[in-house]
CSV table of C-alpha atoms and ligand atoms in Angstrom, one decimal:
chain,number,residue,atom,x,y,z
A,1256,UNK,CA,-22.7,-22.8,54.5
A,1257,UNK,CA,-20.4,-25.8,54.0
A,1258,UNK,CA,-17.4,-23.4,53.1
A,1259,UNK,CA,-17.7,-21.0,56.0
A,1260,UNK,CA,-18.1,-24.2,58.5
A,1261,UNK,CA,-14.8,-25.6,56.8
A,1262,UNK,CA,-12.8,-22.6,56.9
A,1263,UNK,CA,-12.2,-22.3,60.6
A,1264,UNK,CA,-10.7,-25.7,60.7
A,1265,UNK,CA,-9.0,-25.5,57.6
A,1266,UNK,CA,-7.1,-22.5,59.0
A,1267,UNK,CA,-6.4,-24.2,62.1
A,1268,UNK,CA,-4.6,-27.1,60.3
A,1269,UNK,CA,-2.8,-24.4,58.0
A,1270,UNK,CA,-1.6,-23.1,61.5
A,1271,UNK,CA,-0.7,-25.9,63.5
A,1272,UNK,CA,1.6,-26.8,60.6
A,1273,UNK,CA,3.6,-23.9,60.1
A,1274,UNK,CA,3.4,-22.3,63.9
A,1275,UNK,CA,6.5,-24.8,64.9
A,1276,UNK,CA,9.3,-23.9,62.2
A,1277,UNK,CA,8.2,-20.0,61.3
A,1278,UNK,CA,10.0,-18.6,64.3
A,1279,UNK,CA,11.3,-15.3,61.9
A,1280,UNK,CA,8.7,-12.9,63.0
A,1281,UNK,CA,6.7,-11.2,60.1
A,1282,UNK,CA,8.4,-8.2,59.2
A,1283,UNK,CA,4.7,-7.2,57.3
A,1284,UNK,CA,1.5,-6.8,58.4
A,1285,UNK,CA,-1.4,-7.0,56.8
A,1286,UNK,CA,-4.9,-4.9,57.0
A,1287,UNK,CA,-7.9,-5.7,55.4
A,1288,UNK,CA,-10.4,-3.0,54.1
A,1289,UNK,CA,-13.7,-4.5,53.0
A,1290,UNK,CA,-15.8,-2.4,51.5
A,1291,UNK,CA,-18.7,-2.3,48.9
A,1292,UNK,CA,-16.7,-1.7,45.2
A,1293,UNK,CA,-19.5,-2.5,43.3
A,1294,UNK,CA,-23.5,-2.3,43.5
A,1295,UNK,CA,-25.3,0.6,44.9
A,1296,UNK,CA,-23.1,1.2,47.1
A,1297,UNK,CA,-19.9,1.5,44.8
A,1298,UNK,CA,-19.2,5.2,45.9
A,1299,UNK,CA,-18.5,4.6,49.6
A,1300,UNK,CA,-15.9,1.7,48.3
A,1301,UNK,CA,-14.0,3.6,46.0
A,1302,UNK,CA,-13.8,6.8,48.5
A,1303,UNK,CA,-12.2,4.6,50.9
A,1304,UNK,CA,-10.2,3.0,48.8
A,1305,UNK,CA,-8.9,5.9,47.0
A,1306,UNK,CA,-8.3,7.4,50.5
A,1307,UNK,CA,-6.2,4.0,51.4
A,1308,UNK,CA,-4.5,4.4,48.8
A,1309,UNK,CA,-3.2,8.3,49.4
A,1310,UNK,CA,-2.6,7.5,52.9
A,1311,UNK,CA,0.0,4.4,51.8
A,1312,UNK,CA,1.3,6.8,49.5
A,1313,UNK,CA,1.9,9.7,52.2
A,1314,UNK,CA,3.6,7.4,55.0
A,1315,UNK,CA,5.6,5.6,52.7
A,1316,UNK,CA,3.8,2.2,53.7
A,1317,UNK,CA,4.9,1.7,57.1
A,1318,UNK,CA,4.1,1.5,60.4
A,1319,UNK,CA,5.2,0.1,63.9
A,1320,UNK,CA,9.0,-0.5,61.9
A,1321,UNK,CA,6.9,-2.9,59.4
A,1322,UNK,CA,5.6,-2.6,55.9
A,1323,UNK,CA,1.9,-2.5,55.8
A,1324,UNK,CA,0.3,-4.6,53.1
A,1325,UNK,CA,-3.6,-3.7,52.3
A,1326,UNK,CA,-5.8,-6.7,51.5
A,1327,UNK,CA,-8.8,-4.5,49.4
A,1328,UNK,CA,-12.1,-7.0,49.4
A,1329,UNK,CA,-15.2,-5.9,47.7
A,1330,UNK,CA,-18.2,-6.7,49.7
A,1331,UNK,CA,-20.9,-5.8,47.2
A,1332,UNK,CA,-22.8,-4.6,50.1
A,1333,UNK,CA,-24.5,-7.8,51.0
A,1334,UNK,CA,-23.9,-8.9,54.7
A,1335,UNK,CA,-23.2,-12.5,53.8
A,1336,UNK,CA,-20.4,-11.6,52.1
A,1337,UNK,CA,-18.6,-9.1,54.2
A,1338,UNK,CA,-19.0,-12.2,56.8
A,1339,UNK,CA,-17.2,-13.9,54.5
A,1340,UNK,CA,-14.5,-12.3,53.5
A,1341,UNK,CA,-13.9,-10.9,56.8
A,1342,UNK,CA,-13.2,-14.3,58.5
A,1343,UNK,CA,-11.1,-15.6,55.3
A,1344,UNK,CA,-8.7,-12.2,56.5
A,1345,UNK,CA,-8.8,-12.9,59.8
A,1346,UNK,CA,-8.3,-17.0,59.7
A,1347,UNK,CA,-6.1,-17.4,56.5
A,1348,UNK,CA,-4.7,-13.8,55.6
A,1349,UNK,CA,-4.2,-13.6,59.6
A,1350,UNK,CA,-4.4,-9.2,59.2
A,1351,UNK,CA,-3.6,-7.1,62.3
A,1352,UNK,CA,-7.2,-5.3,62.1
A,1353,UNK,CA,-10.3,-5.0,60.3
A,1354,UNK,CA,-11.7,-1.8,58.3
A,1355,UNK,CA,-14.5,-0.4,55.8
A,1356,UNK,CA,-17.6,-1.2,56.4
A,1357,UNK,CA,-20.0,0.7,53.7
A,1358,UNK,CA,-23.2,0.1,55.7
A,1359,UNK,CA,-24.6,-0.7,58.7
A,1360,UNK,CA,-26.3,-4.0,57.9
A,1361,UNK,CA,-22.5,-4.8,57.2
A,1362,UNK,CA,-20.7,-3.8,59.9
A,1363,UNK,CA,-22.7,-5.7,62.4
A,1364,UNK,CA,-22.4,-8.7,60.4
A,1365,UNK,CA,-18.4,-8.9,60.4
A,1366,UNK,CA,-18.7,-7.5,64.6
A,1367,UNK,CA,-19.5,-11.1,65.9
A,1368,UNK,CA,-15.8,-12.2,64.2
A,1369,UNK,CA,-14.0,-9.2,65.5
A,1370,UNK,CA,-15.4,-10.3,69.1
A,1371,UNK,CA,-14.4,-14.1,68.3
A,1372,UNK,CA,-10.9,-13.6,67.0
A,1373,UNK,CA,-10.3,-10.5,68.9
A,1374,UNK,CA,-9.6,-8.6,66.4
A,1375,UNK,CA,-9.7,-5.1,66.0
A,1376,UNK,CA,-12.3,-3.6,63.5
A,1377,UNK,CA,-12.2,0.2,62.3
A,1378,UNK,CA,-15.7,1.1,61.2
A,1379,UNK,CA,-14.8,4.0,58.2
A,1380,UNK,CA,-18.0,4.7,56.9
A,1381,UNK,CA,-21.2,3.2,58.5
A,1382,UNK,CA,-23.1,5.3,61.2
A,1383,UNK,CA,-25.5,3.9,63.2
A,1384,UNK,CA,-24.9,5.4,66.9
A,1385,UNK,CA,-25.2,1.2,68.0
A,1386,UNK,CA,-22.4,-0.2,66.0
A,1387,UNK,CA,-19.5,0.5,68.6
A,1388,UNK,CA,-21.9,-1.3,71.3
A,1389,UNK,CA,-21.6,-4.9,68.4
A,1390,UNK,CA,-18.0,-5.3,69.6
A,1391,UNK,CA,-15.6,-4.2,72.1
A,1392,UNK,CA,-13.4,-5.0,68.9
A,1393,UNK,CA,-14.9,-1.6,67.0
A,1394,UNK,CA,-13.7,1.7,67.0
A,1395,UNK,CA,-15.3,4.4,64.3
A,1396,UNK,CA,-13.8,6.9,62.4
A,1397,UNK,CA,-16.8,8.0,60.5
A,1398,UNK,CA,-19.9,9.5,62.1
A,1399,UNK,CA,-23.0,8.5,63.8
A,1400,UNK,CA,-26.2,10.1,62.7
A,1401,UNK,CA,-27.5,11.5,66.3
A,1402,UNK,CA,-23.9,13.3,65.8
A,1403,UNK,CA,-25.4,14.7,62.8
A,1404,UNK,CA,-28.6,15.0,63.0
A,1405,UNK,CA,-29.7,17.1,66.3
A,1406,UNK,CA,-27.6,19.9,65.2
A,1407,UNK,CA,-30.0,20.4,62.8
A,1408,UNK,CA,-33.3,19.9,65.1
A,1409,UNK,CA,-31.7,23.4,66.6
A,1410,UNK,CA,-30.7,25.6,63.5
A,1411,UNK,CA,-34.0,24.9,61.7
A,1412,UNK,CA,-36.8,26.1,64.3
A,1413,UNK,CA,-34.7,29.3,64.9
A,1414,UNK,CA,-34.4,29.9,61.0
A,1415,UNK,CA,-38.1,30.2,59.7
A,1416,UNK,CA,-38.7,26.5,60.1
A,1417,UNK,CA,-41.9,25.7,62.0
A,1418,UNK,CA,-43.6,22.8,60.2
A,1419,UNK,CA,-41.5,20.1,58.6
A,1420,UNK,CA,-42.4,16.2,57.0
A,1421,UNK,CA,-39.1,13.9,57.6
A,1422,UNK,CA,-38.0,12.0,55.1
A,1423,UNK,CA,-34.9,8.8,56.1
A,1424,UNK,CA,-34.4,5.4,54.5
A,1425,UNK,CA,-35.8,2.6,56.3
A,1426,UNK,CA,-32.9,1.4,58.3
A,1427,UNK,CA,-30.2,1.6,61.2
A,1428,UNK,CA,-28.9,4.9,60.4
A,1429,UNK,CA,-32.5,6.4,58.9
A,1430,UNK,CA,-34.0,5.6,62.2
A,1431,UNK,CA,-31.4,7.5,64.4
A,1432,UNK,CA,-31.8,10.5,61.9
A,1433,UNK,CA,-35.4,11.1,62.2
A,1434,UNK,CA,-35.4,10.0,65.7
A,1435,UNK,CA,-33.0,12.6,66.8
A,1436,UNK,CA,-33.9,15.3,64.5
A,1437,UNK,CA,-37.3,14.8,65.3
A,1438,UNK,CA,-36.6,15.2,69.2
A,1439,UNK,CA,-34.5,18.1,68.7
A,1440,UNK,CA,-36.9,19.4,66.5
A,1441,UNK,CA,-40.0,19.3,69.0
A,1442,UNK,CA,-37.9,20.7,72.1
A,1443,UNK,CA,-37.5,23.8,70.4
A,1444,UNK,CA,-41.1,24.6,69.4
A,1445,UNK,CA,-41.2,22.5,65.7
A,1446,UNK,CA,-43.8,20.6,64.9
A,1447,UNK,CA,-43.7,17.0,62.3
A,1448,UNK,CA,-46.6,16.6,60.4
A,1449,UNK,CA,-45.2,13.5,58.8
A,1450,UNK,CA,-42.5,11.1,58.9
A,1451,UNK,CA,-41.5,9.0,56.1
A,1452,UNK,CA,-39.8,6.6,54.5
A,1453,UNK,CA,-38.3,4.7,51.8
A,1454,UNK,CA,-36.3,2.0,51.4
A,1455,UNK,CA,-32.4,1.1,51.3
A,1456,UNK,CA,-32.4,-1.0,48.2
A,1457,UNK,CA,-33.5,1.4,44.6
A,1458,UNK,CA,-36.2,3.4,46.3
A,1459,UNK,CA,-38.6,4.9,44.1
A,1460,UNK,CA,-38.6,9.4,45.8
A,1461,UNK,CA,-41.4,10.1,43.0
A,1462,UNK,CA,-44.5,9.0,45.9
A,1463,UNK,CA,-42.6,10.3,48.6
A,1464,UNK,CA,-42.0,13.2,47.3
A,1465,UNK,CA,-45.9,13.7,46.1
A,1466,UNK,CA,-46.8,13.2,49.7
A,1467,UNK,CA,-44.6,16.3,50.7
A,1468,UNK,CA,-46.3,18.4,48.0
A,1469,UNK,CA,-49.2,18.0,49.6
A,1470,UNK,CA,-48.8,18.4,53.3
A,1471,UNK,CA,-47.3,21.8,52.3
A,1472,UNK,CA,-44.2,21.8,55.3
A,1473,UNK,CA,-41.9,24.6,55.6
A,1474,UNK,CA,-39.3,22.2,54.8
A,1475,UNK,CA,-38.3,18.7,54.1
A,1476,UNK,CA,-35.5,17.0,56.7
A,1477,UNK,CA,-33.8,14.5,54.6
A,1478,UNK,CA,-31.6,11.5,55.7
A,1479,UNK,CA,-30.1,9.5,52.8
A,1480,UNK,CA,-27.1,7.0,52.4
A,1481,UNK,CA,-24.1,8.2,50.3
A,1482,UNK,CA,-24.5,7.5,46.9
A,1483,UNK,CA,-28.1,8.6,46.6
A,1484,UNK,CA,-27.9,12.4,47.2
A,1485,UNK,CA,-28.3,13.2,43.7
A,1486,UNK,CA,-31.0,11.2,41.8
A,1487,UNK,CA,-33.3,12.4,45.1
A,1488,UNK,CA,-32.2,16.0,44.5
A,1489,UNK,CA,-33.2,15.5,40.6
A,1490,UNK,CA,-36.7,14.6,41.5
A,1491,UNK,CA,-36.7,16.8,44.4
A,1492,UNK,CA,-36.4,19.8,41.5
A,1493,UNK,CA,-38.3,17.7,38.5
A,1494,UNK,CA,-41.5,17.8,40.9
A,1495,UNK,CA,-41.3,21.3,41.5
A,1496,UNK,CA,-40.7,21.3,45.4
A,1497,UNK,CA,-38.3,23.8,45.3
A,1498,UNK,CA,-40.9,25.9,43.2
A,1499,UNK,CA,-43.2,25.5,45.9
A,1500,UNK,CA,-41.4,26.9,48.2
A,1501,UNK,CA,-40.4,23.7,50.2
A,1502,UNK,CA,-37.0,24.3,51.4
A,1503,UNK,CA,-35.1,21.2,52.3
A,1504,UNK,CA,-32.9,20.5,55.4
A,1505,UNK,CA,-30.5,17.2,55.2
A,1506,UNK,CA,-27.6,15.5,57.0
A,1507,UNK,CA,-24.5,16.2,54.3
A,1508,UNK,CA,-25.3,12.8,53.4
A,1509,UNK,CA,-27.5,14.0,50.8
A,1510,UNK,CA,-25.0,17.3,49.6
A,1511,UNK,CA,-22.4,14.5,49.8
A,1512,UNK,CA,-19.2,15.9,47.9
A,1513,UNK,CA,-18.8,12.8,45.7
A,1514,UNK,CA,-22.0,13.7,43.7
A,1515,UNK,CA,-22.4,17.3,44.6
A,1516,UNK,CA,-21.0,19.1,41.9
A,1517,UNK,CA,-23.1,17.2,39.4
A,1518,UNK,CA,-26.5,18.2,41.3
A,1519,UNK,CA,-26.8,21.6,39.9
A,1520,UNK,CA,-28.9,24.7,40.7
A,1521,UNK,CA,-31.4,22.9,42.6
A,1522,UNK,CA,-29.1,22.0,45.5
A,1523,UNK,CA,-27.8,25.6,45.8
A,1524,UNK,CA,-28.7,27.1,49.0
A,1525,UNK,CA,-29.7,23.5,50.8
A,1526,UNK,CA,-28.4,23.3,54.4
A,1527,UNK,CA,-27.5,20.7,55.7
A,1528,UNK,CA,-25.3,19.6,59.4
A,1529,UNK,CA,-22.2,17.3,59.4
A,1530,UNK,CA,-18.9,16.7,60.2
A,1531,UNK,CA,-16.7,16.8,57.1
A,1532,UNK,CA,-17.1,19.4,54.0
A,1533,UNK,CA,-14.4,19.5,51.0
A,1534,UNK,CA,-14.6,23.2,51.7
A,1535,UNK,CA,-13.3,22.6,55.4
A,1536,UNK,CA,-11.4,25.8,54.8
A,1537,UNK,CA,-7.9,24.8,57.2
A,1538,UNK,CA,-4.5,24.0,55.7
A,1539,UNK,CA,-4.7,20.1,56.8
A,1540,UNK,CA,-8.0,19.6,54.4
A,1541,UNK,CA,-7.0,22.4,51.1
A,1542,UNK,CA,-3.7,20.0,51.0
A,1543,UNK,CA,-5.5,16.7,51.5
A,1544,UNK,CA,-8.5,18.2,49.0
A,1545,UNK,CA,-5.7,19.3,46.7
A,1546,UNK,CA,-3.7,15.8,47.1
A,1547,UNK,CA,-6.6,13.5,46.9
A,1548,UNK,CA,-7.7,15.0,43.7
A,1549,UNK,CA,-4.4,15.2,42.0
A,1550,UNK,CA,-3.7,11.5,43.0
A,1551,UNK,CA,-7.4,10.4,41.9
A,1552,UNK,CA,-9.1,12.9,39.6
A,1553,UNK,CA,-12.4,13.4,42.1
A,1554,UNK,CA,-13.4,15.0,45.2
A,1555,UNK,CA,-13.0,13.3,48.5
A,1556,UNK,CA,-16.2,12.9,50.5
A,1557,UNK,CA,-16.8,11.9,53.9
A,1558,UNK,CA,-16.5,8.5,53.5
A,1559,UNK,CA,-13.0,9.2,52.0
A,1560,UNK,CA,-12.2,10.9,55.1
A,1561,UNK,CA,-13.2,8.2,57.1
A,1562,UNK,CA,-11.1,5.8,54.9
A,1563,UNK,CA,-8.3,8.6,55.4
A,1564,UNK,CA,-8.3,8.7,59.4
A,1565,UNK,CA,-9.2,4.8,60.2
A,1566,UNK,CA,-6.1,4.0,58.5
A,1567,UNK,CA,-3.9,6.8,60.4
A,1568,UNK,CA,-5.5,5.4,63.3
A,1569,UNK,CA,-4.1,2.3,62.5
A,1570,UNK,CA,-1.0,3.0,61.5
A,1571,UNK,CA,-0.5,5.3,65.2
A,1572,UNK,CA,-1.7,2.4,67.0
A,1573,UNK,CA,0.9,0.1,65.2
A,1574,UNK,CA,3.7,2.3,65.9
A,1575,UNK,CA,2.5,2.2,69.4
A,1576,UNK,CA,2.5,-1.4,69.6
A,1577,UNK,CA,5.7,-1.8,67.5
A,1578,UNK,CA,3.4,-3.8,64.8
A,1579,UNK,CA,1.6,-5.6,67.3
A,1580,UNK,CA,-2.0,-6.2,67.0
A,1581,UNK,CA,-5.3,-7.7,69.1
A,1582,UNK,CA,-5.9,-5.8,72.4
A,1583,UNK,CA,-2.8,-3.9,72.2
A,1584,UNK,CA,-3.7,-2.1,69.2
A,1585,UNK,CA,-7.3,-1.6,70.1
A,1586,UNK,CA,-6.2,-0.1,73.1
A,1587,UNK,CA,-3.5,2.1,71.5
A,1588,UNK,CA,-6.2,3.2,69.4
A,1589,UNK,CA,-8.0,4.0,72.1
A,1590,UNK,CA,-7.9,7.4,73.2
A,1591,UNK,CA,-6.4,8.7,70.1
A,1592,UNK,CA,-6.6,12.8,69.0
A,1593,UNK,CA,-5.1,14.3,66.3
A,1594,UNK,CA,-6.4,16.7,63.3
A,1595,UNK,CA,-8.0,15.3,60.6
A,1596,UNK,CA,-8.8,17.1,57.1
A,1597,UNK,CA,-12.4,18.1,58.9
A,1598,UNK,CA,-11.0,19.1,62.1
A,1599,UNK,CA,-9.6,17.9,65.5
A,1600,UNK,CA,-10.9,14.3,66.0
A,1601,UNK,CA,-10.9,11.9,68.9
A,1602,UNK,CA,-11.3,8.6,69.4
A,1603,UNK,CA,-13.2,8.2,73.0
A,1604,UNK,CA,-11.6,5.9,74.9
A,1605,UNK,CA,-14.7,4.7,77.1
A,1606,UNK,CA,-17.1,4.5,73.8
A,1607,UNK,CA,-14.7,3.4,70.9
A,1608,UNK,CA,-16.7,6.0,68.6
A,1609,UNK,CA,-15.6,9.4,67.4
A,1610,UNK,CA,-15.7,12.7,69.1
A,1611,UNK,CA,-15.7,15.7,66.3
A,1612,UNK,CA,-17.0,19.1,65.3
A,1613,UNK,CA,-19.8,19.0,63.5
A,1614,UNK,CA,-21.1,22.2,61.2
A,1615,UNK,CA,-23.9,23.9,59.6
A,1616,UNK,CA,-23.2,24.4,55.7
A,1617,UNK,CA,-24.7,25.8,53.1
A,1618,UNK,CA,-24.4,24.6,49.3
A,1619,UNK,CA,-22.9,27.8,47.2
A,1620,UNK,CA,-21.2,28.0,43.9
A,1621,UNK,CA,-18.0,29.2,43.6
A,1622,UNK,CA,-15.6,29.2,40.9
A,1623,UNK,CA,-18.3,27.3,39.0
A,1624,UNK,CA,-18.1,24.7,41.8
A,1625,UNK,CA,-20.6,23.8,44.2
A,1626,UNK,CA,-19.5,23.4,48.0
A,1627,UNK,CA,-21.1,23.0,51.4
A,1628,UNK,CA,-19.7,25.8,52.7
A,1629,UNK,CA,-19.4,26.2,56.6
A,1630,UNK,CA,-21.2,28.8,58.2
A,1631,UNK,CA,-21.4,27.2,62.0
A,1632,UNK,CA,-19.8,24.8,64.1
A,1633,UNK,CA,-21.0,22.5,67.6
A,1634,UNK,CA,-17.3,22.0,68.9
A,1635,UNK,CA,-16.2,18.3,70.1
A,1636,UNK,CA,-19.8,16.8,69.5
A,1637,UNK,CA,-20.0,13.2,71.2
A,1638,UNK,CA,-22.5,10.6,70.0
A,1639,UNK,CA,-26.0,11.7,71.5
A,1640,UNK,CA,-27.0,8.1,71.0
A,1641,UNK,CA,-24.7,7.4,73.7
A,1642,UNK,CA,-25.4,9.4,76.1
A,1643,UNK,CA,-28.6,8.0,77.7
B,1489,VNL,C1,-24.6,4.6,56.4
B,1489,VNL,C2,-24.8,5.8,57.0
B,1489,VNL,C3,-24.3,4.5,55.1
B,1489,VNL,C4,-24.6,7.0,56.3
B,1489,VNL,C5,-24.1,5.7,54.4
B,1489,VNL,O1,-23.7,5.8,53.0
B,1489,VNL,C6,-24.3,6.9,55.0
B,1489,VNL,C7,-24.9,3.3,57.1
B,1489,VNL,C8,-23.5,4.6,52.3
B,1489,VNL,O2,-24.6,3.3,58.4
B,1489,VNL,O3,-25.3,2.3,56.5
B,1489,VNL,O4,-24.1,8.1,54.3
């Protein structure tokens, strides 16, 4: 409490003394990326940072005719602490823009600062559809789950799916699943027989999962942060639903890339709707697959992607704004299209969030690898969340 009330003015003194005799302008500037390196979380935070990292390496460091320095914080994935360490960027560091964000929870605790210091914040991996509505600050480079999610509430009813239990964690991003799923879903004939939930922090999938048994659904719709795809899918096999004919249905969350290959044969033939794949089969993504894994020895997922394009976002915006940042670089990020690894993306100008394809995949094994291989596409998909 007593430090975060201090730092403010501490940072104010620290300016009003050197303002007045550092007339050189910088020739750096500085981003921070705050992400989760450690705790549950740990995943998301070394995507992004790995994908940081193969970024700086590709354009040389610079941007705007400055060298780009990246201040890496780790967050731990409490909110307290992205708070934190976002304002000790913004008031001491003094960074040009904001980025990471792991999890919801965090993102809209560092929005409030962005707002305050006007500050541009790209939001790289967290997905609730609100987030860009925290801050005029926030733009997103990752997903939001409506995005996701509907596309599924349409390929399941027309595919043998007529009776399904839902299954989210019990927060921002678990809520817009299963609430646009579940829409979709019902429009096209569906019907829920249960919806349920468990929660962010260790969750327990054995009672869930016991409950699914028994209602006997066609299929299971699953909505899961990154990181916990694969000790669900383990339990998901070790109490026989697969067995039992339960097929399950997922955002890629669950088949997320980063875990995938470890899941074995119970994930094989899972489907699941989102808007990046490793298997993205067009020369931008087998050379950043193919670059990625040389430079860091594991698959990128989607949050690497998202690492990958919020800092090419930043660095167009900078060379926009000749190294400039506040308003100017939010609005020269504003607006932005360009092909990503997963496809053409753009950054919607009125919205601040992300405007992408997003596909229907299919877990296969090839060359003793497991993929989620592509099989269908929505073109240009904007946030449903946002369009009330
Ligand atoms: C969130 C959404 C986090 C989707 C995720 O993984 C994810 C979030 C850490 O908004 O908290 O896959």
């Amino acid at each position: 409490m007593q430090r975060r009330t201090l730092l403010p003015t501490l940072a104010g003194l620290s300016l009003a003394l050197t303002a007045p005799w550092s007339h050189a302008q910088s020739d750096t500037v500085k981003i921070g990326v705050v992400v989760p390196m450690t705790g549950q979380s740990a995943s998301t935070g070394r995507q992004i940072d790995a994908a940081v990292k193969l970024w700086m390496a590709q354009s040389g460091g610079k941007a705007g005719g400055k060298k780009v320095e990246i201040l890496l914080r780790d967050d731990t994935g409490v909110a307290d602490v992205t708070r934190r360490l976002v304002q000790e960027l913004i008031v001491n560091d003094k960074v040009v823009a904001v980025a990471g964000f792991g999890l919801t929870p965090l993102a809209l605790a560092a929005a409030p600062l962005a707002t305050q210091s006007k500050t541009p914040m790209v939001v790289m991996a967290a997905a609730t559809s609100s987030i860009t509505e925290a801050s005029p600050y926030i733009v997103r480079t990752s997903f939001t789950l409506p995005q996701a999610a509907v596309g599924m509430g349409e390929w399941a009813p027309k595919n043998g799916i007529k009776k399904v239990v839902s299954l989210v964690t019990d927060y921002g991003p678990g809520n817009d699943a299963e609430k646009y799923f579940v829409n979709q879903f019902l429009l096209n004939g569906g019907q829920v027989l249960e919806k349920l939930r468990t929660p962010l922090r260790s969750p327990d999938f054995a009672p869930v999962l016991q409950k699914v048994r028994d209602a006997k659904p066609d299929a299971l719709f699953v909505f899961l942060p990154s990181g916990q795809g694969a000790q669900f899918m383990k339990q998901f096999g070790e109490r026989g639903l697969d067995k039992a004919g339960i097929r399950l249905i997922a955002t890629g969350d669950v088949t997320d890339d980063d875990q995938l290959n470890d899941m074995g044969d119970v994930a094989l033939g899972v489907v699941t709707t989102h808007h990046y794949s490793a298997a993205h089969p067009s020369a931008m993504n087998k050379k950043f697959v193919a670059d990625f894994q040389a430079m860091h020895k594991f698959r990128p997922n989607f949050m690497g992607v998202g690492g990958y394009d919020g800092l090419r976002l930043i660095f167009k915006g900078l060379d926009a704004t000749k190294g400039q940042g506040g308003e100017a670089l939010l609005n020269a990020m504003k607006g932005q299209l360009f092909e990503s690894p997963r496809g053409q993306i753009l950054i919607d100008a009125q919205t601040r969030d992300i405007v992408q394809d997003v596909h229907t995949r299919k877990v296969e094994r090839k060359d003793g690898q497991l993929w989620n291989v592509e099989f269908d596409v929505q073109k240009a998909v904007k946030d449903p969340g946002k369009l009330k």
